[in-house]
Tab-separated table of C-alpha atoms in Angstrom:
chain	number	residue	atom	x	y	z
A	208	MET	CA	222.172	50.006	48.948
A	209	THR	CA	221.998	47.737	45.923
A	210	HIS	CA	222.401	43.976	46.289
A	211	SER	CA	223.479	41.610	43.587
A	212	LEU	CA	220.976	38.984	42.481
A	213	PRO	CA	222.826	36.115	44.267
A	214	GLN	CA	222.890	38.154	47.491
A	215	TRP	CA	219.204	39.004	47.109
A	216	LEU	CA	218.352	35.311	46.571
A	217	SER	CA	220.457	34.331	49.553
A	218	ASP	CA	218.694	36.902	51.726
A	219	ALA	CA	215.286	35.757	50.457
A	220	ALA	CA	216.116	32.114	51.218
A	221	ARG	CA	217.295	32.995	54.723
A	222	ASN	CA	214.149	35.066	55.355
A	223	ALA	CA	211.963	32.210	54.107
A	224	ALA	CA	213.735	29.735	56.394
A	225	GLU	CA	213.282	32.073	59.362
A	226	ALA	CA	209.585	32.517	58.528
A	227	GLN	CA	209.102	28.759	58.232
A	228	SER	CA	210.765	28.261	61.609
A	229	ALA	CA	208.482	30.876	63.190
A	230	ILE	CA	205.413	29.211	61.683
A	231	GLN	CA	206.501	25.800	62.971
A	232	THR	CA	207.116	27.245	66.440
A	233	ALA	CA	203.682	28.889	66.444
A	234	THR	CA	202.050	25.659	65.256
A	235	VAL	CA	203.695	23.632	68.012
A	236	GLY	CA	202.682	26.299	70.529
A	237	ALA	CA	199.074	26.165	69.334
A	238	LEU	CA	199.045	22.377	69.591
A	239	LEU	CA	200.456	22.510	73.122
A	240	MET	CA	197.835	25.080	74.110
A	241	THR	CA	195.102	22.849	72.640
A	242	TRP	CA	196.480	19.872	74.541
A	243	ALA	CA	196.540	21.834	77.795
A	244	ALA	CA	193.053	23.314	77.373
A	245	GLU	CA	191.236	20.560	75.493
A	246	PRO	CA	193.251	17.345	75.365
A	247	GLU	CA	190.369	15.485	73.712
A	248	ARG	CA	190.638	17.816	70.674
A	249	LEU	CA	194.402	17.437	70.155
A	250	ALA	CA	194.109	14.563	67.662
A	251	GLU	CA	191.445	16.499	65.764
A	252	ARG	CA	193.697	19.572	65.508
A	253	VAL	CA	196.723	17.519	64.415
A	254	TRP	CA	194.608	15.804	61.755
A	255	ALA	CA	193.335	19.177	60.506
A	256	LEU	CA	196.906	20.474	60.206
A	257	ALA	CA	197.997	17.305	58.394
A	258	ARG	CA	195.233	17.767	55.803
A	259	GLY	CA	196.627	21.179	54.921
A	260	PRO	CA	195.496	24.782	55.074
A	261	ALA	CA	192.899	24.501	52.303
A	262	GLN	CA	191.008	21.804	54.177
A	263	THR	CA	191.364	22.758	57.841
A	264	ALA	CA	187.934	24.396	58.053
A	265	SER	CA	185.458	22.097	59.747
A	266	PRO	CA	182.185	22.610	61.585
A	267	THR	CA	183.908	21.512	64.809
A	268	LEU	CA	187.114	23.501	64.351
A	269	PRO	CA	187.571	27.259	64.324
A	270	ALA	CA	188.711	28.388	60.889
């Protein structure tokens, strides 16, 4: 089945939005798990996420 370019772009945008939502859900889940297991590390994990993916590696954080 062939899609027109506008339909393809619309589908791509919807898929990207769904992927972003899944990533956000997983991130919140990971933060909640950190809080439950190691509440003292929660601020450290949030700060690492705020710095961005290129800078999250740290000697005290798993990559």
